[in-house]
Coordinates of C-alpha atoms and ligand atoms in Angstrom, one line a residue:
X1 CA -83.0 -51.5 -210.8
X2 CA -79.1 -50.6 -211.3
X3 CA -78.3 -47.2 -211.5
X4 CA -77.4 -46.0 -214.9
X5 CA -74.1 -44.8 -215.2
X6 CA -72.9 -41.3 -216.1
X7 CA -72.0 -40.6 -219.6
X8 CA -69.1 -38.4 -220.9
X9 CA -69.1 -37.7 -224.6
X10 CA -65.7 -36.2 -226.3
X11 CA -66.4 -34.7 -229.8
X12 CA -70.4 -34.9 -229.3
X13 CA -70.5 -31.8 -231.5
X14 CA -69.0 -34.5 -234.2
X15 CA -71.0 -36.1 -237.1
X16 CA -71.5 -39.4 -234.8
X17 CA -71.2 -37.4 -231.6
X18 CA -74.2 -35.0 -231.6
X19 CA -76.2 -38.3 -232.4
X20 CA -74.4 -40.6 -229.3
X21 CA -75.3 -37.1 -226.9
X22 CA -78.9 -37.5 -228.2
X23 CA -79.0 -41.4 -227.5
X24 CA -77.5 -41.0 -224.2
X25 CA -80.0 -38.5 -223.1
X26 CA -82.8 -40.3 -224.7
X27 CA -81.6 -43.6 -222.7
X28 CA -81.9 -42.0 -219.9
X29 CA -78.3 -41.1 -218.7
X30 CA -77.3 -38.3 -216.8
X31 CA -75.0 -36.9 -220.2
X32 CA -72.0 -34.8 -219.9
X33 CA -70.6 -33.3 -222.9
X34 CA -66.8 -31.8 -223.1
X35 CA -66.9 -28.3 -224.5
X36 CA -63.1 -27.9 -224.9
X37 CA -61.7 -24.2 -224.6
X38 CA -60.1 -24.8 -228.5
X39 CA -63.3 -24.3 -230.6
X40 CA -63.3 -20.7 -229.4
X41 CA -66.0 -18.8 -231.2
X42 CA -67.0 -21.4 -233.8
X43 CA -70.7 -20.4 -233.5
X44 CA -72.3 -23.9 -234.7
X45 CA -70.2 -25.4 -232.3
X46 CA -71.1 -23.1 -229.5
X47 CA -74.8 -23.4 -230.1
X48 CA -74.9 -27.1 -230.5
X49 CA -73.4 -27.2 -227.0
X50 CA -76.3 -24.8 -226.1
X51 CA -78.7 -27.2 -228.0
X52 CA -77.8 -30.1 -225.7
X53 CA -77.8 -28.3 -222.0
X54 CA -81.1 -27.2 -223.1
X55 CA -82.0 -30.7 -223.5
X56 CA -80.8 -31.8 -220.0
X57 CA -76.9 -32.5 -220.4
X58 CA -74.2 -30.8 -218.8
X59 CA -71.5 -29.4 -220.7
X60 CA -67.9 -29.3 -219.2
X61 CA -64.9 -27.2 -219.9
X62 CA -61.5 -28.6 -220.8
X63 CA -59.2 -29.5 -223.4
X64 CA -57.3 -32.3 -224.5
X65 CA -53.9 -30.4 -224.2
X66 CA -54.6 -30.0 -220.3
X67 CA -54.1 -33.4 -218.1
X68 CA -55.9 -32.1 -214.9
X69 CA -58.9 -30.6 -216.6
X70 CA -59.6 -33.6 -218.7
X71 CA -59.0 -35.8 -215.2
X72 CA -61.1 -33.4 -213.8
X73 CA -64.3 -34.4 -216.3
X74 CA -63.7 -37.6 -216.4
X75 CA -63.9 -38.2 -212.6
X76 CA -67.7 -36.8 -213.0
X77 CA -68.7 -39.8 -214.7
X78 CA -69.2 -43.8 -215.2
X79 CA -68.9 -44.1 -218.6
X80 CA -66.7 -41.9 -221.7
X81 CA -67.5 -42.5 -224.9
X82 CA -65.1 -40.8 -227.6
X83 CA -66.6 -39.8 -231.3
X84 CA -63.4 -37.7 -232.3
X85 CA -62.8 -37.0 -235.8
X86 CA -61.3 -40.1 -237.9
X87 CA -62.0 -39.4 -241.7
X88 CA -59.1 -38.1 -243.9
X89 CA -61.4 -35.5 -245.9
X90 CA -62.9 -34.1 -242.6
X91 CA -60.3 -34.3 -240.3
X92 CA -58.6 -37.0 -238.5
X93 CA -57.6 -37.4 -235.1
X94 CA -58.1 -40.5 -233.8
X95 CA -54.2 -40.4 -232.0
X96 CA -55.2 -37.3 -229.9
X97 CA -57.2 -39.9 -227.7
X98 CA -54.3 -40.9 -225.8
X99 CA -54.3 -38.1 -224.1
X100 CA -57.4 -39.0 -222.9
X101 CA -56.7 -42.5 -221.8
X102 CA -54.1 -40.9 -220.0
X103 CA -56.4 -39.2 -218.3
X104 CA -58.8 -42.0 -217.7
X105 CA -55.9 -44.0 -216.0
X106 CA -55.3 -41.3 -213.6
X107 CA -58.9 -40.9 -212.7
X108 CA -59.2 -44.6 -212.2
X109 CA -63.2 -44.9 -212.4
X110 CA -64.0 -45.6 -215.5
X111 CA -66.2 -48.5 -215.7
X112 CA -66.7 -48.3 -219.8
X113 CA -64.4 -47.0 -222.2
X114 CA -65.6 -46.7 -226.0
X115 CA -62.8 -44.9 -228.2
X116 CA -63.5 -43.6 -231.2
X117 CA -63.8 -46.6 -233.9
X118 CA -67.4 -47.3 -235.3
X119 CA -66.6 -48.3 -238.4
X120 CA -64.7 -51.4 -240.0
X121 CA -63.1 -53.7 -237.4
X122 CA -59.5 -52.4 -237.0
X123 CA -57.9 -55.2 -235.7
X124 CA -59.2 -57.3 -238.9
X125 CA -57.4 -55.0 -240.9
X126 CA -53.8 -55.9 -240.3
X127 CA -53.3 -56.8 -244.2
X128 CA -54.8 -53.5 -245.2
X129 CA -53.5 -51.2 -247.9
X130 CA -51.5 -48.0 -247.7
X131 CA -52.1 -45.1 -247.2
X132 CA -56.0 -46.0 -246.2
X133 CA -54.1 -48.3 -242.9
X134 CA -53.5 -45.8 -241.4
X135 CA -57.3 -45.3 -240.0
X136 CA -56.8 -48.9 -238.6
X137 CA -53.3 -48.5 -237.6
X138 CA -53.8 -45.5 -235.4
X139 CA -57.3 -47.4 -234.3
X140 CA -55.4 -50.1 -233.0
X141 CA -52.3 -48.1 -231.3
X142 CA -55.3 -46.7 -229.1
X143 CA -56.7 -50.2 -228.5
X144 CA -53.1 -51.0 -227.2
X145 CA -53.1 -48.3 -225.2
X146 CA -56.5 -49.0 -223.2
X147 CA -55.7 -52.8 -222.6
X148 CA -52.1 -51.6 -221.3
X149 CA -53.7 -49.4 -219.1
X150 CA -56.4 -51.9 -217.8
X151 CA -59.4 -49.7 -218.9
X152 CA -62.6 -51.7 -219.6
X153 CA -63.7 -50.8 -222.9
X154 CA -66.2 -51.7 -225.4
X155 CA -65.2 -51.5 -229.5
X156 CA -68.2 -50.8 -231.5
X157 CA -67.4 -51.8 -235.4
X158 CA -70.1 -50.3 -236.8
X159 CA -69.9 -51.0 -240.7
X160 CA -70.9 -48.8 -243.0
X161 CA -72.2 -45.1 -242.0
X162 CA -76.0 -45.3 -244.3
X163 CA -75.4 -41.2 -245.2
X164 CA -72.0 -42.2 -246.9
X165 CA -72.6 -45.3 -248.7
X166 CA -76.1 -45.2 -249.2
X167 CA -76.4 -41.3 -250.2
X168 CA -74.0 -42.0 -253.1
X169 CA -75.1 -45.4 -253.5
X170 CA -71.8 -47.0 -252.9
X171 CA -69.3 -44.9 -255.0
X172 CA -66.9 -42.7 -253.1
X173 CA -67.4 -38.9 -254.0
X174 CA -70.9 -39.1 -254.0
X175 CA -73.7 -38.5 -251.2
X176 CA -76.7 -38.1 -252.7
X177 CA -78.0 -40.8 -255.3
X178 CA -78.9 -40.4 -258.8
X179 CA -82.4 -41.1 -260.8
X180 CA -80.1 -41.5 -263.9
X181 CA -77.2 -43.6 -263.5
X182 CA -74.7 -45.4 -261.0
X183 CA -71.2 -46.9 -261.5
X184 CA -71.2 -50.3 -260.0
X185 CA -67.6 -51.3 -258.4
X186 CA -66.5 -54.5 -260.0
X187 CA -69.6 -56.8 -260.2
X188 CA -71.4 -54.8 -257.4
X189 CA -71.9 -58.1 -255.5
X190 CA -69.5 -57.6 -252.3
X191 CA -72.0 -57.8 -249.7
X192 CA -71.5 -54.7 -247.2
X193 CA -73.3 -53.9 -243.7
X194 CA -75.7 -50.3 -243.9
X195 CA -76.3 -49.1 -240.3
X196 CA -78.4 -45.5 -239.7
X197 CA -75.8 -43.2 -237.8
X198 CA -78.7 -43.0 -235.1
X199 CA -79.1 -46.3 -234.9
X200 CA -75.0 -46.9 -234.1
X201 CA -75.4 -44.3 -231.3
X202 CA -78.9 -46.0 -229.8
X203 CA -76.9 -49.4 -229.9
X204 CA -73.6 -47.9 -229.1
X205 CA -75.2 -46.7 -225.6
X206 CA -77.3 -50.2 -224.8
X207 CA -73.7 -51.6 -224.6
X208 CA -72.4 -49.3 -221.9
X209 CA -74.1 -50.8 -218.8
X210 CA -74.3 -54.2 -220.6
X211 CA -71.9 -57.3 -218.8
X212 CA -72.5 -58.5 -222.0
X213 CA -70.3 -56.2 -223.7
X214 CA -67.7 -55.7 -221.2
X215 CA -64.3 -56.0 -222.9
X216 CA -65.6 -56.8 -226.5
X217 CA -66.1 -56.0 -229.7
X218 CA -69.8 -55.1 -230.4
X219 CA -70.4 -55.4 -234.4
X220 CA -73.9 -54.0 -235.7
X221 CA -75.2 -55.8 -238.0
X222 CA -78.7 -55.1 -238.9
X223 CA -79.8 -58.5 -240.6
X224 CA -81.7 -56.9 -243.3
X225 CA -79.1 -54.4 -244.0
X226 CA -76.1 -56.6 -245.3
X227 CA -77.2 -55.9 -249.2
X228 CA -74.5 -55.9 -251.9
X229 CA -74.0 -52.5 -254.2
X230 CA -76.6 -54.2 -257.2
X231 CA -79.5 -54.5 -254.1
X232 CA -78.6 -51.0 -253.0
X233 CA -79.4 -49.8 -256.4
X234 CA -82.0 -52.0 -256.9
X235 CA -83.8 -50.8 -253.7
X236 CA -83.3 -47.4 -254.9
X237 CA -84.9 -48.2 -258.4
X238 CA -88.0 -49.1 -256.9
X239 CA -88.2 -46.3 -254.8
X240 CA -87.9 -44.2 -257.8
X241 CA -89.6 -46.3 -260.3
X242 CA -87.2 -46.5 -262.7
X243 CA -83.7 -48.3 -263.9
X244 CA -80.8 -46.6 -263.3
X245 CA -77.6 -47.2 -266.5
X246 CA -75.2 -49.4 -265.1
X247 CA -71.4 -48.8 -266.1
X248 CA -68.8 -51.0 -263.7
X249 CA -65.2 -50.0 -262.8
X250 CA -62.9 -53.1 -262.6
X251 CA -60.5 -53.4 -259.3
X252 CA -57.6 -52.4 -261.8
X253 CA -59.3 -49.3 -262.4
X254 CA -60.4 -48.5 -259.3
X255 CA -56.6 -48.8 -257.9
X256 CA -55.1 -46.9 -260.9
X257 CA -57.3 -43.5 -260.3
X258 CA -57.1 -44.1 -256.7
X259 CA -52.9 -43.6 -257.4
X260 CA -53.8 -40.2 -258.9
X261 CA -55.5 -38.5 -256.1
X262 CA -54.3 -36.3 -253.3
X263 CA -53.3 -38.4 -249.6
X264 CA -56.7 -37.6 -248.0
X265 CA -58.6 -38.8 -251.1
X266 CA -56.9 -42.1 -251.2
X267 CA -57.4 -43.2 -247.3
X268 CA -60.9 -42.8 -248.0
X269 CA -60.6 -45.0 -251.9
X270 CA -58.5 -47.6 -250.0
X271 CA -61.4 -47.8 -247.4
X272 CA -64.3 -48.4 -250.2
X273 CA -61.6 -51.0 -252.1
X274 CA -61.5 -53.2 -248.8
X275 CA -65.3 -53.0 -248.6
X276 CA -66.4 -53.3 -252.2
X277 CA -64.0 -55.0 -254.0
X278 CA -63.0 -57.3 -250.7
X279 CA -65.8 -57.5 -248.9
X280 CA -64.2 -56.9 -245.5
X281 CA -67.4 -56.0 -243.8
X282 CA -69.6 -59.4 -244.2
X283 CA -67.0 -62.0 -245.6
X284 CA -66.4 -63.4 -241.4
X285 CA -68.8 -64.8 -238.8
X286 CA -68.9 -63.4 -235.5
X287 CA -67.1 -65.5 -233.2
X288 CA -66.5 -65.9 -229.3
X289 CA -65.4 -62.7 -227.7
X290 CA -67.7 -60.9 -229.6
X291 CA -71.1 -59.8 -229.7
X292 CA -73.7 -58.7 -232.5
X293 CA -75.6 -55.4 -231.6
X294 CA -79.0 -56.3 -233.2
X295 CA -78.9 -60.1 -231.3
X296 CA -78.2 -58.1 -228.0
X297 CA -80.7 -55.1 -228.5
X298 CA -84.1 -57.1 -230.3
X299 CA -85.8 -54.5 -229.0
X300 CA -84.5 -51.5 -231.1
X301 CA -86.3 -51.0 -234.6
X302 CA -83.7 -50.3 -236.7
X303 CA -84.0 -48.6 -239.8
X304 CA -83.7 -51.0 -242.8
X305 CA -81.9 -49.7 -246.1
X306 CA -85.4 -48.6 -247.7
X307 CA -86.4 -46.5 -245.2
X308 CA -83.2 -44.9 -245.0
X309 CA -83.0 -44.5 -248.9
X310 CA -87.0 -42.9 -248.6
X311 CA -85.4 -39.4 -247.8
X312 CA -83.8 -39.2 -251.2
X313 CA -86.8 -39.2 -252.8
Ligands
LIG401 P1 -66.2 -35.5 -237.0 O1 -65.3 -35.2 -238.2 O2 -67.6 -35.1 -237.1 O3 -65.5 -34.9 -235.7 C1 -65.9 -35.3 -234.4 C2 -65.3 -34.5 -233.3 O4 -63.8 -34.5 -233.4 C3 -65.6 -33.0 -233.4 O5 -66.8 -32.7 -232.8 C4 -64.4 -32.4 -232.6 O6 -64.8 -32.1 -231.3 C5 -63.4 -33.5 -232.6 N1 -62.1 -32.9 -233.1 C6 -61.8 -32.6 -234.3 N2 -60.5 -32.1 -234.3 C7 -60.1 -32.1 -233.0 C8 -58.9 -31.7 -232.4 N3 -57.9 -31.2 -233.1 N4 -58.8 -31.9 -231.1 C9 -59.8 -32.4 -230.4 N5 -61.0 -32.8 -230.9 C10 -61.1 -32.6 -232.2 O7 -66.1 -37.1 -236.7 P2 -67.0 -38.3 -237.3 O8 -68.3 -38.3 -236.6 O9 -67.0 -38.2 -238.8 O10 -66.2 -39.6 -236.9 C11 -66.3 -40.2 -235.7 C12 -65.8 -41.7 -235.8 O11 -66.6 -42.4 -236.7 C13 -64.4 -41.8 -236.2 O12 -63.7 -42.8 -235.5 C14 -64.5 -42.2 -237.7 O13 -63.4 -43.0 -238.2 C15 -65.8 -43.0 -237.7 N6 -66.5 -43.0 -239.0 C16 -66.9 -44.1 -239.5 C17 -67.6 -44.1 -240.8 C18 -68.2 -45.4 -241.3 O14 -68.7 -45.4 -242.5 N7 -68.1 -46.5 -240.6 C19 -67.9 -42.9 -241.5 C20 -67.4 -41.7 -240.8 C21 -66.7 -41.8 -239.6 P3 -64.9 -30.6 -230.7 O15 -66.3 -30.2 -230.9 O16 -64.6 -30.7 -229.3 O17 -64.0 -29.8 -231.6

């Protein structure tokens, strides 16, 4: 059997990244995990790190401000999987990576890069709206970079993050969903794509020794998982046993108090309007050059909306 290749992880103390660190291990890859000098004595951080070399991966020292030490961690390995921040509210930083493709051209053995993207497929997004672009524009100037440099990569589009859309039950500002009513955007019928955060990382490392995914876009789409808001809700209602009231806000709306909220606020609206109002996510087939994660992986049992949605109750 093939040997399977060496993992590094950059920003596995992330949302996503603690999860792909956990996949990588639990797949059976010798995991390395960058512990860069900069988060100092952030405690959480610290012990996370702890967490993981006590289950089996290696954590390495270095920083994205230093060349040789990043070349230096990235010789160790096969594989680098980047899960740096990329939301406006949290923090976002997905430009930063060019240091590290700098660095993975110098070390020149990278057999897999996959930068930090999981989410909505940046380089469908060229008609996108301000200021929410930006997450796509600065998505594709690292693309760019990689195929300049000749790095094999792997872009996973992974949809819809299940603890943001369906915690708050597809309205932006919320996480957790209510037992008493929901505002649907526009007619709630846009289908979108719900994938489990552990699920993207599970499929997110099957690709990373696949030919099959060499050079390609990997999108996850879960078949039972591509619901519209009203099915969201409706799963939800019979979970809880009980209708929720229904108010709608039109497009018009939804741009106008968009317009009235701070930069970091409005990247994250624009994000929902292309999603809910557009449909961005499911409104394309697949098509050659690309590959569907849940096609590839049969094997994985994904978890479908309703079992996601049981730990609200
Ligand atoms: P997080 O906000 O959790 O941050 C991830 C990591 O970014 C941190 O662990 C940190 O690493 C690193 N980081 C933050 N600031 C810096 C910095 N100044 N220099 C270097 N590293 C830094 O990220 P998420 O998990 O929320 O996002 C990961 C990806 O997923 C992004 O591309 C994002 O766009 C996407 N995403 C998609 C969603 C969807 O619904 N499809 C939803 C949310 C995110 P360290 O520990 O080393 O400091």
């Amino acid at each position: 059997m093939a040997m399977k290749s060496k993992v590094l992880i950059v920003g596995g103390t992330g949302y996503l990244g603690k999860r792909l660190v956990k996949a990588s291990l639990a797949q059976g890859h010798e995991t390395y995990v960058l512990h860069r000098e900069e988060i100092g004595v952030d405690i959480e951080k610290v012990q996370m790190l702890l967490s993981f070399k006590q289950q089996g991966a290696h954590l390495v020292t270095g920083s994205l401000n230093d060349h040789q030490s990043l070349v230096k961690v990235v010789k160790l390995v096969d594989v680098v999987i980047c899960a740096i921040s990329g939301v406006h509210i949290r923090s976002h930083q997905i430009l930063l990576q060019l240091k590290l493709v700098d660095a993975i051209k110098e070390a020149g053995n990278v057999k897999r890069f996959l930068p930090s993207e999981f989410g909505t497929d940046p380089a469908r997004m060229e008609n996108a709206m301000e200021p929410g672009r930006v997450t796509f524009d600065d998505k594709m100037v690292v693309r760019s970079a990689i195929e300049e440099s000749g790095i094999p990569f792997t872009y996973i589009s992974a949809n819809c993050f299940a603890g943001y859309f369906l915690g708050g039950l597809c309205q932006p500002g919320f996480i957790l969903p209510s037992r008493e009513q929901v505002r649907l955007l526009g007619d709630g019928n846009q289908k979108a794509i719900y994938v489990d955060e552990d699920d993207i990382a599970t499929y997110s490392i099957k690709t990373i020794d696949d030919p099959r995914t060499l050079n390609k876009t990997v999108y996850i789409r879960p078949p039972q998982n591509i619901l519209s808001q009203r099915e969201v809700v409706q799963i939800w209602e019979k979970l809880i046993g009980k209708e929720l009231l229904k108010s709608s806000i039109s497009e018009q709306e939804f741009l106008a108090i968009m317009k009235e909220q701070d930069y970091a606020e409005q990247v994250g609206l624009t994000h929902y309007y292309h999603v809910c109002y557009e449909g961005c996510l499911a409104n394309f087939e697949i098509g050659d050059g690309a590959e569907e994660a849940s096609k590839l992986y049969p094997e994985v049992k994904y978890t479908t909306v309703e079992e996601y949605m049981t730990r609200y109750l």
